[in-house]
mmCIF file of C-alpha atoms and ligand atoms in Angstrom:
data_model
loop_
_atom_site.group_PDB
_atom_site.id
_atom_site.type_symbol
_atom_site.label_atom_id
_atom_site.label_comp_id
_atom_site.label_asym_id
_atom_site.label_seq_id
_atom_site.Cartn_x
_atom_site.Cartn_y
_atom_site.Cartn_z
ATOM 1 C CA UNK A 1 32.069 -2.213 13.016
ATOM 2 C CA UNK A 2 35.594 -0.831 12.060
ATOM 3 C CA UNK A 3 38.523 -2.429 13.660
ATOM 4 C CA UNK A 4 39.779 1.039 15.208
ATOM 5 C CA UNK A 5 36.766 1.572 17.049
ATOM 6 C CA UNK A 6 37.123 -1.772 18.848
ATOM 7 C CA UNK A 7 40.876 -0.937 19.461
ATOM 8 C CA UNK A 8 40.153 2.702 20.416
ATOM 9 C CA UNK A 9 37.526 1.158 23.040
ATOM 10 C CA UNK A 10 39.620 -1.639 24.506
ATOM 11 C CA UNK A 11 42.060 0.959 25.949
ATOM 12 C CA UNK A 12 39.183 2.036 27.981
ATOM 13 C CA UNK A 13 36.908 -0.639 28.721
ATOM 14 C CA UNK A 14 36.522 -3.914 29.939
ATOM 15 C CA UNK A 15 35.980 -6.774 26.196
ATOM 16 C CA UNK A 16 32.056 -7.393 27.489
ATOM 17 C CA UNK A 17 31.978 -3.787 27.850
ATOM 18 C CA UNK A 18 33.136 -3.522 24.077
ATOM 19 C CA UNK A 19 30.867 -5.743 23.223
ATOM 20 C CA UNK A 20 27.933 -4.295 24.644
ATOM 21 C CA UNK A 21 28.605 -1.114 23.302
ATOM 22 C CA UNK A 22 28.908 -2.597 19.533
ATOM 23 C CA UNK A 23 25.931 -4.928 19.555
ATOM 24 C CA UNK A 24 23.735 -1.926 21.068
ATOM 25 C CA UNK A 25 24.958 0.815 18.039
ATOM 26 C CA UNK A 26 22.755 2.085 15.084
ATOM 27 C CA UNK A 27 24.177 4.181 12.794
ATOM 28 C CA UNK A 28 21.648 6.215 11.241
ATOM 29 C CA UNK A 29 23.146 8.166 8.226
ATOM 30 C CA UNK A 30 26.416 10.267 10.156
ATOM 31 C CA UNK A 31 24.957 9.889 13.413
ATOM 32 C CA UNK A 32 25.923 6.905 15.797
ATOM 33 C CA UNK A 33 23.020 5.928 18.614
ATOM 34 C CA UNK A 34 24.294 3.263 21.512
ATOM 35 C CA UNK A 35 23.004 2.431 24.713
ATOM 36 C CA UNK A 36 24.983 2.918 27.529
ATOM 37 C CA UNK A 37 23.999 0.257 30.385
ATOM 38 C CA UNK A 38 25.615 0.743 33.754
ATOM 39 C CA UNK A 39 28.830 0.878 34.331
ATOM 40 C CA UNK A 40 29.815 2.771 31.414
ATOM 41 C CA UNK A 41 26.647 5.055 31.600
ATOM 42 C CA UNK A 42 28.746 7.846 32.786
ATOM 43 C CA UNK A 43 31.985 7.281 30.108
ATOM 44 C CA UNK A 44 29.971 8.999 27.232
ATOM 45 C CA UNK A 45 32.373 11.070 26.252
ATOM 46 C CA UNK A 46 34.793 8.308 25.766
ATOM 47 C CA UNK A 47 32.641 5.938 23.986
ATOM 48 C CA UNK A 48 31.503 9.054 22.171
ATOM 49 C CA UNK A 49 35.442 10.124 20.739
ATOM 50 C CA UNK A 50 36.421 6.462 20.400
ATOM 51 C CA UNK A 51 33.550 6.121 18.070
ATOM 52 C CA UNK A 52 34.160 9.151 16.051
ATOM 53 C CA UNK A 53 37.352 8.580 16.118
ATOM 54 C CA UNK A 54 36.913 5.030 14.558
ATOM 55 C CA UNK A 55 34.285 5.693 12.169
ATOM 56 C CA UNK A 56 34.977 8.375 9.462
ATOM 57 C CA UNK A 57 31.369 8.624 8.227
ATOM 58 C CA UNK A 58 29.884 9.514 11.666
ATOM 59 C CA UNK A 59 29.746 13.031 12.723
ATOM 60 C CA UNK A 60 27.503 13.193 15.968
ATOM 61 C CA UNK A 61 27.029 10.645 18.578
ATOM 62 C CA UNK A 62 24.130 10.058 20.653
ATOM 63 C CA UNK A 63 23.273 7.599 23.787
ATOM 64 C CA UNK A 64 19.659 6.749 24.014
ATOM 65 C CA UNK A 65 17.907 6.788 27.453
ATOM 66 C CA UNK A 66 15.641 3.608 27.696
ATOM 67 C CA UNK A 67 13.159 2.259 24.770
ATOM 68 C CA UNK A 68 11.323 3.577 22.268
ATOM 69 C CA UNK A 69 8.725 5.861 23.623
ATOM 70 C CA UNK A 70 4.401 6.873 23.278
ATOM 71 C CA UNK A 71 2.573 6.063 19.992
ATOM 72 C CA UNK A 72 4.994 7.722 17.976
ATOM 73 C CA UNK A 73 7.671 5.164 19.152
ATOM 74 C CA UNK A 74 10.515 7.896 19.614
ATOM 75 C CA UNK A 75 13.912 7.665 21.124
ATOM 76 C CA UNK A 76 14.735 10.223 24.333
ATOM 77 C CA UNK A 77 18.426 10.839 23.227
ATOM 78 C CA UNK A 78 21.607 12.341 24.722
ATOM 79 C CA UNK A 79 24.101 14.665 23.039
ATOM 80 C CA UNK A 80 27.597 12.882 23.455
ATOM 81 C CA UNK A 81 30.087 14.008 21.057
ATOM 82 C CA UNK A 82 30.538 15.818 17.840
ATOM 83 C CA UNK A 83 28.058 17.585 15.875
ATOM 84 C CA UNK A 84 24.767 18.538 18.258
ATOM 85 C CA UNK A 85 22.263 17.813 15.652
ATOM 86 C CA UNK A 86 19.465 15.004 14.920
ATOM 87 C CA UNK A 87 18.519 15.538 11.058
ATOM 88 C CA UNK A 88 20.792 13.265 8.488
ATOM 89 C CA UNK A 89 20.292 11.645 5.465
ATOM 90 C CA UNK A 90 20.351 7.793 5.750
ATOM 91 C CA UNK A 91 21.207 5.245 2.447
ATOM 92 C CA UNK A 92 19.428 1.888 2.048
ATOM 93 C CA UNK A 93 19.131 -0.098 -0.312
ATOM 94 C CA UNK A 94 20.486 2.518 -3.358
ATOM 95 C CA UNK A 95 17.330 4.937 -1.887
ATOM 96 C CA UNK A 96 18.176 8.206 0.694
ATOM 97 C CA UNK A 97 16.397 8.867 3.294
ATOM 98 C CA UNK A 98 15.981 11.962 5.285
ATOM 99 C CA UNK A 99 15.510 11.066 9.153
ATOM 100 C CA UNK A 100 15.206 13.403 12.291
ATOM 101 C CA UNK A 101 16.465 10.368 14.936
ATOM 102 C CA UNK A 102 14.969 12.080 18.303
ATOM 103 C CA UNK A 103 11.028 13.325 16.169
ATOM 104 C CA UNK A 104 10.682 10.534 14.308
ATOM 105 C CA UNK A 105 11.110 6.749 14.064
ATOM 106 C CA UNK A 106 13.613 4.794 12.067
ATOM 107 C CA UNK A 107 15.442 1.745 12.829
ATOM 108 C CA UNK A 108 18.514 0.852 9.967
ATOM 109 C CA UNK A 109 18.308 -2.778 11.090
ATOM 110 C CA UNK A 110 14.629 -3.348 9.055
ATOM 111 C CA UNK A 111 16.729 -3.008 5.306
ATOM 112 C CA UNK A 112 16.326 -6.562 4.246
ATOM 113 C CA UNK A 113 12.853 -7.043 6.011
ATOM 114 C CA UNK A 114 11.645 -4.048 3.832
ATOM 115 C CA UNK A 115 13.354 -5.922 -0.001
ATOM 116 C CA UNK A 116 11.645 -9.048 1.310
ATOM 117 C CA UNK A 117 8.133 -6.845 1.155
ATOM 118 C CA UNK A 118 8.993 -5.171 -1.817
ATOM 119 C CA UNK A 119 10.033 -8.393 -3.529
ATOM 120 C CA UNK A 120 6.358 -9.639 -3.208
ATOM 121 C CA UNK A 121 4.911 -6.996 -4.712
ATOM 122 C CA UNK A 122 3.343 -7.776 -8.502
ATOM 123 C CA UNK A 123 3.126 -5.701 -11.157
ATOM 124 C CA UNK A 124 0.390 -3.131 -11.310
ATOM 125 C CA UNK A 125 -0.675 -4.081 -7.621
ATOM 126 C CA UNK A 126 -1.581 -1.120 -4.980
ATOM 127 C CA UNK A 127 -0.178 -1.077 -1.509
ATOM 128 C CA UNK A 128 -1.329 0.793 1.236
ATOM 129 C CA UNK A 129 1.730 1.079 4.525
ATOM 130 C CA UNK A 130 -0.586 2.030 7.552
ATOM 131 C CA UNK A 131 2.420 3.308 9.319
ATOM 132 C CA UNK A 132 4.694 4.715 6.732
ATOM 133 C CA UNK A 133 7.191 6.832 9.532
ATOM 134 C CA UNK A 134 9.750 8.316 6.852
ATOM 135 C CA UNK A 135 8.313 6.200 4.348
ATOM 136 C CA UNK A 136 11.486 3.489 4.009
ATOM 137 C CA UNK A 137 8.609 0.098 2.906
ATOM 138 C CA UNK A 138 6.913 2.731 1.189
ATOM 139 C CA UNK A 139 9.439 4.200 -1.144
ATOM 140 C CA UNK A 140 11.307 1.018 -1.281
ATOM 141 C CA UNK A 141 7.929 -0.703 -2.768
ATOM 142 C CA UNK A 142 7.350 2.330 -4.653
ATOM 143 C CA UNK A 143 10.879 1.790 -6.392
ATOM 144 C CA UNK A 144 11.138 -1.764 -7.111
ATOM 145 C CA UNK A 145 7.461 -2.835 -8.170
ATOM 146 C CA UNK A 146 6.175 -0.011 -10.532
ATOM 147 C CA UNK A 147 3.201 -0.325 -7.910
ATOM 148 C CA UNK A 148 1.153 2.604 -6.791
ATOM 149 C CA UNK A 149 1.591 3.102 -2.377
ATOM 150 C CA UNK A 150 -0.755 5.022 -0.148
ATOM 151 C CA UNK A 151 1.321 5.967 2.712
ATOM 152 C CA UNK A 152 -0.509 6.887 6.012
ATOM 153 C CA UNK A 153 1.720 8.692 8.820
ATOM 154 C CA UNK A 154 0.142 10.508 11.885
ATOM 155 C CA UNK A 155 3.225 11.671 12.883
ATOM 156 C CA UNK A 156 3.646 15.066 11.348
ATOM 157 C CA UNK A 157 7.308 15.701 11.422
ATOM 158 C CA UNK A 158 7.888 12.164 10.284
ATOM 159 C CA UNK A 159 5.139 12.278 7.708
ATOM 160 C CA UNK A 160 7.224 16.292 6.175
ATOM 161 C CA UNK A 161 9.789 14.167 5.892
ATOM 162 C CA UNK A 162 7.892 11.325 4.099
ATOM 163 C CA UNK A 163 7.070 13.861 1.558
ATOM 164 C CA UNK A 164 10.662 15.342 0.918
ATOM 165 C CA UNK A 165 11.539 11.522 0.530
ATOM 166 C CA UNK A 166 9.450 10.679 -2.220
ATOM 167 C CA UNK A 167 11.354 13.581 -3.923
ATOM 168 C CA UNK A 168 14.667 12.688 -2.963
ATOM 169 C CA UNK A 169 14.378 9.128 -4.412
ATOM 170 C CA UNK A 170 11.845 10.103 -7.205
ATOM 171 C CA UNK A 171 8.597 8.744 -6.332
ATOM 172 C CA UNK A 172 6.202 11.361 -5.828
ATOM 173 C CA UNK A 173 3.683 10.277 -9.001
ATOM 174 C CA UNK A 174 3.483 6.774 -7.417
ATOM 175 C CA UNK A 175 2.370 7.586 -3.897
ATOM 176 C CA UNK A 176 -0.989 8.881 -2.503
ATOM 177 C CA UNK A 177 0.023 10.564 1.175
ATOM 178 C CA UNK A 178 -2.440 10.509 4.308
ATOM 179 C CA UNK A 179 -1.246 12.577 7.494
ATOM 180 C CA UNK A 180 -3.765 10.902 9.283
ATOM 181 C CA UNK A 181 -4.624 8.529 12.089
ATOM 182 C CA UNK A 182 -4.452 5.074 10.311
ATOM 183 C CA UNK A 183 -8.495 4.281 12.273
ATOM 184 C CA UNK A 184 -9.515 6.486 10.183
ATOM 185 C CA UNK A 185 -8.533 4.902 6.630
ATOM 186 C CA UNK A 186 -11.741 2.751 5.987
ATOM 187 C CA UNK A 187 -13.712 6.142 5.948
ATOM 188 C CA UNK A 188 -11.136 7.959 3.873
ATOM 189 C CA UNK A 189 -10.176 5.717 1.210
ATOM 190 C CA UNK A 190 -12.450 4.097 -1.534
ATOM 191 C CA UNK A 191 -10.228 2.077 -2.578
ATOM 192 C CA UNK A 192 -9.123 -1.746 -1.785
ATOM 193 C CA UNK A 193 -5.806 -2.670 -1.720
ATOM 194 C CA UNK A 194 -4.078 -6.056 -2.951
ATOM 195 C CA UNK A 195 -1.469 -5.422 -0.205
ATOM 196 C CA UNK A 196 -1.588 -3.880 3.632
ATOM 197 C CA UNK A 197 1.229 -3.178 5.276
ATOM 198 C CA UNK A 198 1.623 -2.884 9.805
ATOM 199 C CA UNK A 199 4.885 -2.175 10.727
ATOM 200 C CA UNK A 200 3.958 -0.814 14.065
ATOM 201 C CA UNK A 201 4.850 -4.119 15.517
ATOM 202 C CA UNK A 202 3.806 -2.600 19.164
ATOM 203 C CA UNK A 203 0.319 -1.755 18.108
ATOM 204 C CA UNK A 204 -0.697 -3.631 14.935
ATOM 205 C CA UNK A 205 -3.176 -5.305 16.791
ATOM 206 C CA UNK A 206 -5.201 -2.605 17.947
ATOM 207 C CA UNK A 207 -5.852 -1.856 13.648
ATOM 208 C CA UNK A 208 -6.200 -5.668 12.618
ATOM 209 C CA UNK A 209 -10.092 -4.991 12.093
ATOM 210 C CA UNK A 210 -9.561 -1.592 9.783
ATOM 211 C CA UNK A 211 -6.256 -3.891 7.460
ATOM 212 C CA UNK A 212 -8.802 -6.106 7.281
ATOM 213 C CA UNK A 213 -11.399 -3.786 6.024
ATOM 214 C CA UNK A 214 -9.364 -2.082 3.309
ATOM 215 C CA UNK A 215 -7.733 -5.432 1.961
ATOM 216 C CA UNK A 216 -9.317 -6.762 -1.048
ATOM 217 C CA UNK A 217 -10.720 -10.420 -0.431
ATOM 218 C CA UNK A 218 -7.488 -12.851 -1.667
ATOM 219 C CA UNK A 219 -5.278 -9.880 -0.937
ATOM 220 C CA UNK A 220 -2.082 -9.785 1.270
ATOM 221 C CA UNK A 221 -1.775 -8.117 5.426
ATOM 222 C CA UNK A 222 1.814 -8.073 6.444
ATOM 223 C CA UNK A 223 1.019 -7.635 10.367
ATOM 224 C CA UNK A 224 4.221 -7.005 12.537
ATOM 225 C CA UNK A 225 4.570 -7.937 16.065
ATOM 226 C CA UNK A 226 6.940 -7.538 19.118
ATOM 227 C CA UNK A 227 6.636 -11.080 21.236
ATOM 228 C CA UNK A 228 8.227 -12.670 23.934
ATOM 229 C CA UNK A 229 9.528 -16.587 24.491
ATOM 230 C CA UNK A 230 11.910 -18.577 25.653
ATOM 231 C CA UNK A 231 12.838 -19.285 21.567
ATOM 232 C CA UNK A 232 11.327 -18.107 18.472
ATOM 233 C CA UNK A 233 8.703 -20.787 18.750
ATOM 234 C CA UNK A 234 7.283 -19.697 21.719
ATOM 235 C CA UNK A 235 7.023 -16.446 20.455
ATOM 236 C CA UNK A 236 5.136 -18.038 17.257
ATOM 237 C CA UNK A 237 2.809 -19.558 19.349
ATOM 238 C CA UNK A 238 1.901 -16.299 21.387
ATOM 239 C CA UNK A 239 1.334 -14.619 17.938
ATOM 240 C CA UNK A 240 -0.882 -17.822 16.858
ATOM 241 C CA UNK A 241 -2.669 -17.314 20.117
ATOM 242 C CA UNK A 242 -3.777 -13.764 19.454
ATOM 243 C CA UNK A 243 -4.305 -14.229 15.469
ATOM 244 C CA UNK A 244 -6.774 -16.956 16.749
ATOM 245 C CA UNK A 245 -8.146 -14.340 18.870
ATOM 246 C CA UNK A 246 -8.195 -11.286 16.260
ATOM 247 C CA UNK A 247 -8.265 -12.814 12.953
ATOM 248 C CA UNK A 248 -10.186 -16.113 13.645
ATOM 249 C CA UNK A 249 -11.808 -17.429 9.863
ATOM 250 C CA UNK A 250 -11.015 -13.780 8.041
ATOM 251 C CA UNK A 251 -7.683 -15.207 6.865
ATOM 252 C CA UNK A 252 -4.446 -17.692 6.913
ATOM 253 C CA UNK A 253 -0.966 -16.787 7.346
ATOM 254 C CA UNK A 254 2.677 -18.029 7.620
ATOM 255 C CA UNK A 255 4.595 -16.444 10.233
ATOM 256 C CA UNK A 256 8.510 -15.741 10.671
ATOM 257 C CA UNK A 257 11.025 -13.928 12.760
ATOM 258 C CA UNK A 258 11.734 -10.851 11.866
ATOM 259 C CA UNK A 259 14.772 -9.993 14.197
ATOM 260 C CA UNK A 260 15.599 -10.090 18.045
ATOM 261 C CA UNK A 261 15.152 -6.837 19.998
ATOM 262 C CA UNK A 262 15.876 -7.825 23.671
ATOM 263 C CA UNK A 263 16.156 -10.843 25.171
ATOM 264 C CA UNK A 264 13.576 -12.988 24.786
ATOM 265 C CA UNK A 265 12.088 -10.612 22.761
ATOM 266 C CA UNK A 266 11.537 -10.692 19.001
ATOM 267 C CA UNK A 267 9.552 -9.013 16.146
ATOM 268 C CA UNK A 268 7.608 -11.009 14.134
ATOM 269 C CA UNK A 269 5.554 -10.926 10.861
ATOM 270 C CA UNK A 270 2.802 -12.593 9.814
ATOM 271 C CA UNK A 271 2.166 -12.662 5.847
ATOM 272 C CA UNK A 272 -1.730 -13.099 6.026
ATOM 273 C CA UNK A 273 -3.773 -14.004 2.995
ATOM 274 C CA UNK A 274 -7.121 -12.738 3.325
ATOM 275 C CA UNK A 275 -10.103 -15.106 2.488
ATOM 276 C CA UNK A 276 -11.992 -13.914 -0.363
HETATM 277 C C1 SAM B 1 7.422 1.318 14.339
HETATM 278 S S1 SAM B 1 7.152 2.814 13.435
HETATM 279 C C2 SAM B 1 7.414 2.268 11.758
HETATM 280 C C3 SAM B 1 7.662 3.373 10.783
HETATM 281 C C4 SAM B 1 8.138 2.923 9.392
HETATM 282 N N1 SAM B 1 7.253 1.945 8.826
HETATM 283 C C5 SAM B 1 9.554 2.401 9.451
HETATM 284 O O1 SAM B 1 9.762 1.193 9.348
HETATM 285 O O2 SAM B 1 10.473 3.224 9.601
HETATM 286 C C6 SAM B 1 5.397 3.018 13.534
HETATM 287 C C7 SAM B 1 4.931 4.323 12.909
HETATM 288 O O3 SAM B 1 3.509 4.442 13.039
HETATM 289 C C8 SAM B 1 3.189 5.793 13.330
HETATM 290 N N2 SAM B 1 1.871 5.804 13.978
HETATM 291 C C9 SAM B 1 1.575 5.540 15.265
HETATM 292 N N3 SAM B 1 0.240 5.567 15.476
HETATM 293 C C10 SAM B 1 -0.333 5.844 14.273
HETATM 294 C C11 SAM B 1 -1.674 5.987 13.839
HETATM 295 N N4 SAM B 1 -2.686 5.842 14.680
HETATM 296 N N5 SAM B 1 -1.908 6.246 12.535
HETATM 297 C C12 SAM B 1 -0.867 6.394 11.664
HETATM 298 N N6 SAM B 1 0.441 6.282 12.019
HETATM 299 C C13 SAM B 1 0.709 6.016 13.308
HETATM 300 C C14 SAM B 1 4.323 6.260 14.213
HETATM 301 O O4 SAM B 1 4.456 7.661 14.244
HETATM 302 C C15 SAM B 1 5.539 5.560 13.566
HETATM 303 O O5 SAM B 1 6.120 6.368 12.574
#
């Protein structure tokens, strides 16, 4: 977070209340999202300069009005300052990609998370992403592991956008593209995959039984998950809980954090091997 921004906020607010406002901020290509919480809910405007103001690359500023919304998992966004627009082009990772912030989702904070993925990937190996939003573990996978992807997006807006992406960051032979709700995969596909990905960490578990279905036997799942706890391990042992539940003898898995979204509240992953 640039130094001016903090000093251009101080003037204004109380230190917590620059705090707040810099932990809460995503910066999605030129446009800045934070949360304003009570008491400076109605100061917009002022957060809103002070941020353009202090950050050269950001040309629109937004405050977003509780969590991430319906199946789609979309942001309800106010106009602040600058710009009144929602389309931008986001970089990650030496890839671009194009992201409408109020149709579609896409958090900046999942870069390394989506390397990690794409540094597992072997040579030759095919990947399906059930929930491939703009398609950032997609393309990223796509890039890095000469690998072919079948991306899946129900989301139509977000999926559009998919498809400009793979031509933006030159991808399009590698990647087979489904607008389509992710049940339906076993029926549509032939193929098995060596890898699955579930980054819809707020539903994953409702599609456990179709990864499972189109992963080949000794293949990989990665199945994300939003849990709560005291401490990571308490949220580890909630995921263990339902795994036993869901998963039972189909496979075994490590599990990690991922990264903190609330208090007490984290996203986790679960790299599951399937038993053959
Ligand atoms: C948490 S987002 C992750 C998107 C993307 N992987 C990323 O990291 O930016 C989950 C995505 O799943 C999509 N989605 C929700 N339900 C779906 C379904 N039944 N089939 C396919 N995609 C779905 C949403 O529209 C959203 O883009």
């Amino acid at each position: 977070m640039a130094k001016l921004l903090r000093d251009a906020l101080k003037g204004a607010l109380k230190p917590e209340q620059v705090r707040a406002v810099e932990t809460g901020i995503d910066i999605i290509g030129d446009i800045a999202i934070v949360k304003l919480a009570e008491p400076v809910k109605d100061q917009g405007t002022l957060v809103g300069n002070a941020i353009l103001a202090g950050m050269k690359n950001v040309k629109a500023v937004f405050d977003q009005e509780g969590g991430l919304e319906g199946d789609f998992r979309l942001r309800r966004l106010r106009f602040l300052v600058g710009e009144n627009r929602t389309l931008t082009t986001h970089r990650e990772n030496g890839l671009r990609f194009m992201v409408d912030v109020e149709k579609c989702y896409f958090s900046p904070r999942l870069s390394t998370e989506r390397l990690r993925i794409a540094d597992m990937v072997g040579e030759g190996e095919k990947v399906l992403n059930m929930f491939a939003g703009v398609g950032p573990y997609s393309i990223t996978v796509a890039k890095r592991s000469n690998g072919e992807v079948w991306s899946c997006e129900l989301n139509e807006t977000a999926f559009n956008l998919h498809v400009e992406n793979n031509r933006l960051n030159k991808v399009v032979s590698a990647m087979h593209m489904y607008n389509e709700d992710a049940r339906r995969l076993p029926e549509l596909l032939e193929t098995r995959f060596d890898r699955v990905l579930m980054p819809h960490p707020s539903q994953s578990n409702r599609f456990l039984p179709e990864a499972l279905e189109l992963a080949k036997p000794g293949g990989w799942i990665h199945y994300y998950r939003h849990h709560s706890g005291a401490d990571a391990t308490e949220a580890k042992a909630a995921l263990d809980d339902e795994l036993v539940q869901i998963l039972g003898e189909s496979g075994d898995y490590t599990s990690r954090r991922v990264r903190e979204i609330g208090p007490h509240y984290v996203e986790l992953v679960a790299d599951i091997r399937v038993r053959r």
